[in-house]
Amino acid sequence: MEPIQISAVQEKINEFANKTVYIHLETTNGAYASHFNEGFFSAGAYIRNAQVSYEHGKIIGEGPFRVGLKLPIGWIYAEGLTHFEEDDLGRLLLAGHGYDGKLAVALEISETPFE
């Protein structure tokens, strides 16, 4: 993965608009941290292979970045994104890494289901 380049990410978001795509969205602040620190409040969310078609999407910010995907009756939203990659399968992989380098958020878009 490389640091986000807004124009490259926006171009890929536009390519997926109005197509049926699969979404992977994940956030975590350290699911296992509460095992080592009882005072640590652990929170996260995970969605894999949600099949959607979004009308348009936008990446904004100066880093970390935010991505919003407008659905016919709602939104998909991720913030704290720092890195991206278009993999060999043409999927857009976005990740947000914390100051400690650990994954904090991931948003991935694909025309085929994720394994």
mmCIF file of N, CA and C in Angstrom:
data_model
loop_
_atom_site.group_PDB
_atom_site.id
_atom_site.type_symbol
_atom_site.label_atom_id
_atom_site.label_comp_id
_atom_site.label_asym_id
_atom_site.label_seq_id
_atom_site.Cartn_x
_atom_site.Cartn_y
_atom_site.Cartn_z
ATOM 1 N N MET A 1 0.848 -1.179 0.000
ATOM 2 C CA MET A 1 0.000 0.000 0.000
ATOM 3 C C MET A 1 0.887 1.233 0.000
ATOM 4 N N GLU A 2 0.345 2.317 -0.492
ATOM 5 C CA GLU A 2 1.074 3.573 -0.536
ATOM 6 C C GLU A 2 0.193 4.696 0.027
ATOM 7 N N PRO A 3 0.806 5.800 0.430
ATOM 8 C CA PRO A 3 0.005 6.912 0.941
ATOM 9 C C PRO A 3 -1.050 7.343 -0.087
ATOM 10 N N ILE A 4 -2.203 7.715 0.408
ATOM 11 C CA ILE A 4 -3.328 8.059 -0.470
ATOM 12 C C ILE A 4 -2.980 9.224 -1.382
ATOM 13 N N GLN A 5 -3.302 9.022 -2.659
ATOM 14 C CA GLN A 5 -3.273 10.073 -3.677
ATOM 15 C C GLN A 5 -4.733 10.296 -4.067
ATOM 16 N N ILE A 6 -5.269 11.442 -3.687
ATOM 17 C CA ILE A 6 -6.702 11.685 -3.850
ATOM 18 C C ILE A 6 -7.170 11.435 -5.280
ATOM 19 N N SER A 7 -6.454 11.928 -6.271
ATOM 20 C CA SER A 7 -6.923 11.790 -7.660
ATOM 21 C C SER A 7 -7.001 10.329 -8.084
ATOM 22 N N ALA A 8 -6.044 9.512 -7.684
ATOM 23 C CA ALA A 8 -6.044 8.091 -8.053
ATOM 24 C C ALA A 8 -7.195 7.364 -7.364
ATOM 25 N N VAL A 9 -7.434 7.668 -6.097
ATOM 26 C CA VAL A 9 -8.517 7.019 -5.360
ATOM 27 C C VAL A 9 -9.862 7.479 -5.910
ATOM 28 N N GLN A 10 -10.014 8.792 -6.161
ATOM 29 C CA GLN A 10 -11.281 9.298 -6.691
ATOM 30 C C GLN A 10 -11.606 8.661 -8.038
ATOM 31 N N GLU A 11 -10.600 8.507 -8.881
ATOM 32 C CA GLU A 11 -10.814 7.879 -10.189
ATOM 33 C C GLU A 11 -11.345 6.459 -10.036
ATOM 34 N N LYS A 12 -10.786 5.718 -9.111
ATOM 35 C CA LYS A 12 -11.223 4.333 -8.902
ATOM 36 C C LYS A 12 -12.629 4.296 -8.287
ATOM 37 N N ILE A 13 -12.922 5.203 -7.345
ATOM 38 C CA ILE A 13 -14.271 5.291 -6.770
ATOM 39 C C ILE A 13 -15.278 5.559 -7.887
ATOM 40 N N ASN A 14 -14.943 6.454 -8.795
ATOM 41 C CA ASN A 14 -15.844 6.782 -9.907
ATOM 42 C C ASN A 14 -16.064 5.570 -10.812
ATOM 43 N N GLU A 15 -15.044 4.762 -11.029
ATOM 44 C CA GLU A 15 -15.171 3.582 -11.885
ATOM 45 C C GLU A 15 -16.198 2.595 -11.326
ATOM 46 N N PHE A 16 -16.301 2.508 -10.014
ATOM 47 C CA PHE A 16 -17.225 1.550 -9.390
ATOM 48 C C PHE A 16 -18.643 2.101 -9.244
ATOM 49 N N ALA A 17 -18.849 3.399 -9.431
ATOM 50 C CA ALA A 17 -20.171 3.997 -9.239
ATOM 51 C C ALA A 17 -21.183 3.379 -10.199
ATOM 52 N N ASN A 18 -22.393 3.168 -9.692
ATOM 53 C CA ASN A 18 -23.522 2.620 -10.463
ATOM 54 C C ASN A 18 -23.279 1.195 -10.961
ATOM 55 N N LYS A 19 -22.387 0.493 -10.313
ATOM 56 C CA LYS A 19 -22.171 -0.930 -10.579
ATOM 57 C C LYS A 19 -22.499 -1.693 -9.296
ATOM 58 N N THR A 20 -22.850 -2.958 -9.442
ATOM 59 C CA THR A 20 -23.011 -3.797 -8.263
ATOM 60 C C THR A 20 -21.622 -4.179 -7.779
ATOM 61 N N VAL A 21 -21.319 -3.794 -6.532
ATOM 62 C CA VAL A 21 -19.988 -4.058 -5.967
ATOM 63 C C VAL A 21 -20.136 -4.678 -4.574
ATOM 64 N N TYR A 22 -19.047 -5.226 -4.104
ATOM 65 C CA TYR A 22 -18.972 -5.799 -2.770
ATOM 66 C C TYR A 22 -18.116 -4.879 -1.905
ATOM 67 N N ILE A 23 -18.565 -4.679 -0.686
ATOM 68 C CA ILE A 23 -17.888 -3.778 0.249
ATOM 69 C C ILE A 23 -17.364 -4.573 1.441
ATOM 70 N N HIS A 24 -16.143 -4.267 1.813
ATOM 71 C CA HIS A 24 -15.601 -4.720 3.084
ATOM 72 C C HIS A 24 -15.309 -3.458 3.882
ATOM 73 N N LEU A 25 -15.889 -3.358 5.062
ATOM 74 C CA LEU A 25 -15.666 -2.207 5.937
ATOM 75 C C LEU A 25 -15.381 -2.731 7.325
ATOM 76 N N GLU A 26 -14.289 -2.271 7.900
ATOM 77 C CA GLU A 26 -13.858 -2.787 9.200
ATOM 78 C C GLU A 26 -13.226 -1.657 9.997
ATOM 79 N N THR A 27 -13.592 -1.566 11.250
ATOM 80 C CA THR A 27 -12.918 -0.635 12.141
ATOM 81 C C THR A 27 -12.563 -1.377 13.423
ATOM 82 N N THR A 28 -11.514 -0.967 14.038
ATOM 83 C CA THR A 28 -11.142 -1.552 15.320
ATOM 84 C C THR A 28 -10.207 -0.597 16.048
ATOM 85 N N ASN A 29 -10.287 -0.638 17.339
ATOM 86 C CA ASN A 29 -9.310 0.111 18.132
ATOM 87 C C ASN A 29 -8.494 -0.855 18.972
ATOM 88 N N GLY A 30 -8.490 -2.114 18.559
ATOM 89 C CA GLY A 30 -7.699 -3.105 19.271
ATOM 90 C C GLY A 30 -8.582 -4.054 20.041
ATOM 91 N N ALA A 31 -9.156 -5.030 19.352
ATOM 92 C CA ALA A 31 -10.105 -5.939 19.982
ATOM 93 C C ALA A 31 -9.507 -6.688 21.162
ATOM 94 N N TYR A 32 -8.209 -6.911 21.144
ATOM 95 C CA TYR A 32 -7.586 -7.688 22.213
ATOM 96 C C TYR A 32 -6.944 -6.813 23.292
ATOM 97 N N ALA A 33 -6.994 -5.502 23.086
ATOM 98 C CA ALA A 33 -6.351 -4.602 24.050
ATOM 99 C C ALA A 33 -6.982 -4.712 25.428
ATOM 100 N N SER A 34 -8.286 -4.995 25.478
ATOM 101 C CA SER A 34 -8.949 -5.080 26.782
ATOM 102 C C SER A 34 -8.500 -6.309 27.570
ATOM 103 N N HIS A 35 -7.884 -7.283 26.892
ATOM 104 C CA HIS A 35 -7.334 -8.440 27.602
ATOM 105 C C HIS A 35 -6.117 -8.050 28.435
ATOM 106 N N PHE A 36 -5.401 -7.018 27.966
ATOM 107 C CA PHE A 36 -4.183 -6.582 28.646
ATOM 108 C C PHE A 36 -4.413 -5.378 29.534
ATOM 109 N N ASN A 37 -5.517 -4.671 29.300
ATOM 110 C CA ASN A 37 -5.824 -3.470 30.081
ATOM 111 C C ASN A 37 -7.329 -3.439 30.297
ATOM 112 N N GLU A 38 -7.778 -3.794 31.483
ATOM 113 C CA GLU A 38 -9.213 -3.865 31.768
ATOM 114 C C GLU A 38 -9.910 -2.523 31.601
ATOM 115 N N GLY A 39 -9.171 -1.433 31.698
ATOM 116 C CA GLY A 39 -9.754 -0.107 31.559
ATOM 117 C C GLY A 39 -9.888 0.347 30.115
ATOM 118 N N PHE A 40 -9.378 -0.447 29.190
ATOM 119 C CA PHE A 40 -9.441 -0.082 27.775
ATOM 120 C C PHE A 40 -10.806 -0.442 27.208
ATOM 121 N N PHE A 41 -11.463 0.517 26.598
ATOM 122 C CA PHE A 41 -12.773 0.281 25.985
ATOM 123 C C PHE A 41 -12.567 -0.143 24.543
ATOM 124 N N SER A 42 -12.887 -1.372 24.230
ATOM 125 C CA SER A 42 -12.709 -1.911 22.888
ATOM 126 C C SER A 42 -13.987 -1.736 22.074
ATOM 127 N N ALA A 43 -13.824 -1.241 20.836
ATOM 128 C CA ALA A 43 -14.971 -1.068 19.948
ATOM 129 C C ALA A 43 -14.536 -1.366 18.524
ATOM 130 N N GLY A 44 -15.454 -1.813 17.705
ATOM 131 C CA GLY A 44 -15.130 -2.098 16.312
ATOM 132 C C GLY A 44 -16.388 -2.428 15.542
ATOM 133 N N ALA A 45 -16.253 -2.533 14.232
ATOM 134 C CA ALA A 45 -17.362 -2.926 13.363
ATOM 135 C C ALA A 45 -16.771 -3.685 12.195
ATOM 136 N N TYR A 46 -17.558 -4.624 11.634
ATOM 137 C CA TYR A 46 -17.051 -5.465 10.563
ATOM 138 C C TYR A 46 -18.203 -5.816 9.629
ATOM 139 N N ILE A 47 -18.040 -5.517 8.364
ATOM 140 C CA ILE A 47 -18.997 -5.897 7.324
ATOM 141 C C ILE A 47 -18.175 -6.462 6.173
ATOM 142 N N ARG A 48 -18.519 -7.647 5.706
ATOM 143 C CA ARG A 48 -17.786 -8.241 4.583
ATOM 144 C C ARG A 48 -18.781 -8.726 3.536
ATOM 145 N N ASN A 49 -18.489 -8.381 2.297
ATOM 146 C CA ASN A 49 -19.301 -8.775 1.144
ATOM 147 C C ASN A 49 -20.718 -8.227 1.183
ATOM 148 N N ALA A 50 -20.868 -7.013 1.671
ATOM 149 C CA ALA A 50 -22.151 -6.321 1.523
ATOM 150 C C ALA A 50 -22.266 -5.933 0.053
ATOM 151 N N GLN A 51 -23.338 -6.383 -0.597
ATOM 152 C CA GLN A 51 -23.511 -6.115 -2.023
ATOM 153 C C GLN A 51 -24.332 -4.845 -2.171
ATOM 154 N N VAL A 52 -23.752 -3.843 -2.805
ATOM 155 C CA VAL A 52 -24.411 -2.547 -2.949
ATOM 156 C C VAL A 52 -24.149 -1.987 -4.345
ATOM 157 N N SER A 53 -24.885 -0.936 -4.651
ATOM 158 C CA SER A 53 -24.608 -0.124 -5.834
ATOM 159 C C SER A 53 -24.703 1.326 -5.366
ATOM 160 N N TYR A 54 -23.602 2.043 -5.413
ATOM 161 C CA TYR A 54 -23.652 3.429 -4.945
ATOM 162 C C TYR A 54 -23.735 4.380 -6.135
ATOM 163 N N GLU A 55 -24.427 5.505 -5.894
ATOM 164 C CA GLU A 55 -24.661 6.476 -6.958
ATOM 165 C C GLU A 55 -23.407 7.265 -7.282
ATOM 166 N N HIS A 56 -22.714 7.677 -6.244
ATOM 167 C CA HIS A 56 -21.446 8.377 -6.410
ATOM 168 C C HIS A 56 -20.674 8.296 -5.099
ATOM 169 N N GLY A 57 -19.413 8.585 -5.180
ATOM 170 C CA GLY A 57 -18.568 8.553 -3.995
ATOM 171 C C GLY A 57 -17.560 9.675 -4.044
ATOM 172 N N LYS A 58 -17.011 9.984 -2.879
ATOM 173 C CA LYS A 58 -16.085 11.115 -2.811
ATOM 174 C C LYS A 58 -15.048 10.852 -1.726
ATOM 175 N N ILE A 59 -13.821 11.198 -2.012
ATOM 176 C CA ILE A 59 -12.775 11.187 -0.988
ATOM 177 C C ILE A 59 -12.413 12.635 -0.704
ATOM 178 N N ILE A 60 -12.366 12.998 0.567
ATOM 179 C CA ILE A 60 -12.035 14.365 0.943
ATOM 180 C C ILE A 60 -11.092 14.364 2.137
ATOM 181 N N GLY A 61 -10.511 15.516 2.388
ATOM 182 C CA GLY A 61 -9.623 15.705 3.525
ATOM 183 C C GLY A 61 -8.208 16.003 3.073
ATOM 184 N N GLU A 62 -7.379 16.256 4.075
ATOM 185 C CA GLU A 62 -5.972 16.551 3.811
ATOM 186 C C GLU A 62 -5.087 15.484 4.419
ATOM 187 N N GLY A 63 -5.709 14.435 4.896
ATOM 188 C CA GLY A 63 -4.990 13.324 5.494
ATOM 189 C C GLY A 63 -4.961 13.435 7.000
ATOM 190 N N PRO A 64 -5.495 12.406 7.668
ATOM 191 C CA PRO A 64 -6.202 11.257 7.119
ATOM 192 C C PRO A 64 -7.451 11.693 6.348
ATOM 193 N N PHE A 65 -7.903 10.810 5.464
ATOM 194 C CA PHE A 65 -8.966 11.131 4.515
ATOM 195 C C PHE A 65 -10.276 10.451 4.901
ATOM 196 N N ARG A 66 -11.371 10.982 4.314
ATOM 197 C CA ARG A 66 -12.702 10.403 4.488
ATOM 198 C C ARG A 66 -13.243 9.998 3.125
ATOM 199 N N VAL A 67 -13.960 8.872 3.094
ATOM 200 C CA VAL A 67 -14.637 8.421 1.883
ATOM 201 C C VAL A 67 -16.099 8.197 2.218
ATOM 202 N N GLY A 68 -16.971 8.765 1.387
ATOM 203 C CA GLY A 68 -18.402 8.539 1.505
ATOM 204 C C GLY A 68 -18.926 7.991 0.193
ATOM 205 N N LEU A 69 -19.783 6.972 0.291
ATOM 206 C CA LEU A 69 -20.412 6.367 -0.883
ATOM 207 C C LEU A 69 -21.915 6.550 -0.734
ATOM 208 N N LYS A 70 -22.551 7.269 -1.654
ATOM 209 C CA LYS A 70 -23.982 7.570 -1.576
ATOM 210 C C LYS A 70 -24.780 6.416 -2.175
ATOM 211 N N LEU A 71 -25.572 5.769 -1.315
ATOM 212 C CA LEU A 71 -26.459 4.689 -1.736
ATOM 213 C C LEU A 71 -27.832 5.278 -2.060
ATOM 214 N N PRO A 72 -28.700 4.534 -2.753
ATOM 215 C CA PRO A 72 -30.038 5.064 -3.036
ATOM 216 C C PRO A 72 -30.797 5.482 -1.774
ATOM 217 N N ILE A 73 -30.588 4.769 -0.651
ATOM 218 C CA ILE A 73 -31.309 5.142 0.575
ATOM 219 C C ILE A 73 -30.376 5.270 1.776
ATOM 220 N N GLY A 74 -29.145 5.629 1.571
ATOM 221 C CA GLY A 74 -28.237 5.785 2.703
ATOM 222 C C GLY A 74 -26.812 6.059 2.276
ATOM 223 N N TRP A 75 -25.901 5.832 3.225
ATOM 224 C CA TRP A 75 -24.491 6.124 3.000
ATOM 225 C C TRP A 75 -23.604 5.025 3.575
ATOM 226 N N ILE A 76 -22.459 4.880 2.975
ATOM 227 C CA ILE A 76 -21.343 4.142 3.574
ATOM 228 C C ILE A 76 -20.253 5.179 3.770
ATOM 229 N N TYR A 77 -19.644 5.165 4.939
ATOM 230 C CA TYR A 77 -18.712 6.232 5.292
ATOM 231 C C TYR A 77 -17.541 5.647 6.067
ATOM 232 N N ALA A 78 -16.348 6.063 5.732
ATOM 233 C CA ALA A 78 -15.156 5.663 6.489
ATOM 234 C C ALA A 78 -14.246 6.875 6.614
ATOM 235 N N GLU A 79 -13.648 7.062 7.771
ATOM 236 C CA GLU A 79 -12.693 8.150 7.942
ATOM 237 C C GLU A 79 -11.444 7.631 8.628
ATOM 238 N N GLY A 80 -10.389 8.417 8.533
ATOM 239 C CA GLY A 80 -9.110 7.997 9.104
ATOM 240 C C GLY A 80 -8.275 7.202 8.118
ATOM 241 N N LEU A 81 -8.594 7.308 6.829
ATOM 242 C CA LEU A 81 -7.890 6.540 5.798
ATOM 243 C C LEU A 81 -6.561 7.200 5.452
ATOM 244 N N THR A 82 -5.529 6.386 5.354
ATOM 245 C CA THR A 82 -4.183 6.919 5.102
ATOM 246 C C THR A 82 -3.490 6.297 3.890
ATOM 247 N N HIS A 83 -3.859 5.059 3.536
ATOM 248 C CA HIS A 83 -3.150 4.343 2.478
ATOM 249 C C HIS A 83 -4.134 3.686 1.508
ATOM 250 N N PHE A 84 -3.654 3.405 0.309
ATOM 251 C CA PHE A 84 -4.501 2.746 -0.687
ATOM 252 C C PHE A 84 -3.681 1.834 -1.581
ATOM 253 N N GLU A 85 -4.439 0.994 -2.302
ATOM 254 C CA GLU A 85 -3.827 0.108 -3.274
ATOM 255 C C GLU A 85 -4.916 -0.361 -4.234
ATOM 256 N N GLU A 86 -4.599 -0.447 -5.503
ATOM 257 C CA GLU A 86 -5.441 -1.173 -6.449
ATOM 258 C C GLU A 86 -4.720 -2.480 -6.688
ATOM 259 N N ASP A 87 -5.358 -3.587 -6.297
ATOM 260 C CA ASP A 87 -4.648 -4.866 -6.385
ATOM 261 C C ASP A 87 -4.776 -5.478 -7.784
ATOM 262 N N ASP A 88 -4.213 -6.651 -7.957
ATOM 263 C CA ASP A 88 -4.188 -7.318 -9.261
ATOM 264 C C ASP A 88 -5.577 -7.670 -9.770
ATOM 265 N N LEU A 89 -6.574 -7.714 -8.877
ATOM 266 C CA LEU A 89 -7.944 -8.035 -9.270
ATOM 267 C C LEU A 89 -8.773 -6.777 -9.537
ATOM 268 N N GLY A 90 -8.126 -5.613 -9.498
ATOM 269 C CA GLY A 90 -8.818 -4.361 -9.757
ATOM 270 C C GLY A 90 -9.602 -3.840 -8.583
ATOM 271 N N ARG A 91 -9.382 -4.398 -7.401
ATOM 272 C CA ARG A 91 -10.112 -3.961 -6.216
ATOM 273 C C ARG A 91 -9.439 -2.722 -5.621
ATOM 274 N N LEU A 92 -10.247 -1.845 -5.056
ATOM 275 C CA LEU A 92 -9.715 -0.670 -4.356
ATOM 276 C C LEU A 92 -9.643 -1.000 -2.873
ATOM 277 N N LEU A 93 -8.437 -0.977 -2.341
ATOM 278 C CA LEU A 93 -8.197 -1.291 -0.932
ATOM 279 C C LEU A 93 -7.729 -0.017 -0.246
ATOM 280 N N LEU A 94 -8.478 0.426 0.758
ATOM 281 C CA LEU A 94 -8.131 1.627 1.521
ATOM 282 C C LEU A 94 -7.951 1.232 2.978
ATOM 283 N N ALA A 95 -6.951 1.788 3.611
ATOM 284 C CA ALA A 95 -6.684 1.477 5.018
ATOM 285 C C ALA A 95 -6.302 2.742 5.765
ATOM 286 N N GLY A 96 -6.606 2.737 7.039
ATOM 287 C CA GLY A 96 -6.172 3.814 7.915
ATOM 288 C C GLY A 96 -5.348 3.219 9.033
ATOM 289 N N HIS A 97 -4.126 3.671 9.139
ATOM 290 C CA HIS A 97 -3.228 3.176 10.171
ATOM 291 C C HIS A 97 -3.035 4.245 11.239
ATOM 292 N N GLY A 98 -3.084 3.829 12.480
ATOM 293 C CA GLY A 98 -2.884 4.746 13.587
ATOM 294 C C GLY A 98 -1.424 5.174 13.699
ATOM 295 N N TYR A 99 -1.155 6.039 14.649
ATOM 296 C CA TYR A 99 0.213 6.538 14.833
ATOM 297 C C TYR A 99 1.178 5.419 15.204
ATOM 298 N N ASP A 100 0.612 4.331 15.754
ATOM 299 C CA ASP A 100 1.447 3.180 16.103
ATOM 300 C C ASP A 100 1.582 2.199 14.939
ATOM 301 N N GLY A 101 0.990 2.518 13.786
ATOM 302 C CA GLY A 101 1.093 1.679 12.601
ATOM 303 C C GLY A 101 0.055 0.575 12.524
ATOM 304 N N LYS A 102 -0.777 0.449 13.538
ATOM 305 C CA LYS A 102 -1.786 -0.603 13.542
ATOM 306 C C LYS A 102 -2.996 -0.188 12.711
ATOM 307 N N LEU A 103 -3.646 -1.192 12.097
ATOM 308 C CA LEU A 103 -4.835 -0.942 11.294
ATOM 309 C C LEU A 103 -5.969 -0.440 12.183
ATOM 310 N N ALA A 104 -6.554 0.690 11.802
ATOM 311 C CA ALA A 104 -7.679 1.254 12.547
ATOM 312 C C ALA A 104 -8.970 1.157 11.744
ATOM 313 N N VAL A 105 -8.857 1.260 10.425
ATOM 314 C CA VAL A 105 -10.048 1.195 9.566
ATOM 315 C C VAL A 105 -9.650 0.661 8.198
ATOM 316 N N ALA A 106 -10.555 -0.084 7.579
ATOM 317 C CA ALA A 106 -10.346 -0.564 6.213
ATOM 318 C C ALA A 106 -11.651 -0.418 5.450
ATOM 319 N N LEU A 107 -11.548 0.040 4.222
ATOM 320 C CA LEU A 107 -12.686 0.105 3.306
ATOM 321 C C LEU A 107 -12.203 -0.444 1.984
ATOM 322 N N GLU A 108 -12.864 -1.492 1.501
ATOM 323 C CA GLU A 108 -12.437 -2.136 0.268
ATOM 324 C C GLU A 108 -13.649 -2.277 -0.643
ATOM 325 N N ILE A 109 -13.430 -2.082 -1.945
ATOM 326 C CA ILE A 109 -14.502 -2.144 -2.942
ATOM 327 C C ILE A 109 -14.053 -3.084 -4.051
ATOM 328 N N SER A 110 -14.962 -3.993 -4.436
ATOM 329 C CA SER A 110 -14.615 -4.995 -5.438
ATOM 330 C C SER A 110 -15.844 -5.361 -6.268
ATOM 331 N N GLU A 111 -15.626 -5.741 -7.511
ATOM 332 C CA GLU A 111 -16.720 -6.236 -8.347
ATOM 333 C C GLU A 111 -16.980 -7.715 -8.102
ATOM 334 N N THR A 112 -16.104 -8.386 -7.382
ATOM 335 C CA THR A 112 -16.283 -9.799 -7.028
ATOM 336 C C THR A 112 -16.221 -9.933 -5.509
ATOM 337 N N PRO A 113 -16.872 -10.950 -4.962
ATOM 338 C CA PRO A 113 -16.852 -11.108 -3.498
ATOM 339 C C PRO A 113 -15.432 -11.286 -2.963
ATOM 340 N N PHE A 114 -15.226 -10.810 -1.766
ATOM 341 C CA PHE A 114 -13.945 -11.020 -1.080
ATOM 342 C C PHE A 114 -13.926 -12.439 -0.518
ATOM 343 N N GLU A 115 -12.773 -13.059 -0.474
ATOM 344 C CA GLU A 115 -12.646 -14.420 0.071
ATOM 345 C C GLU A 115 -12.696 -14.373 1.578
#
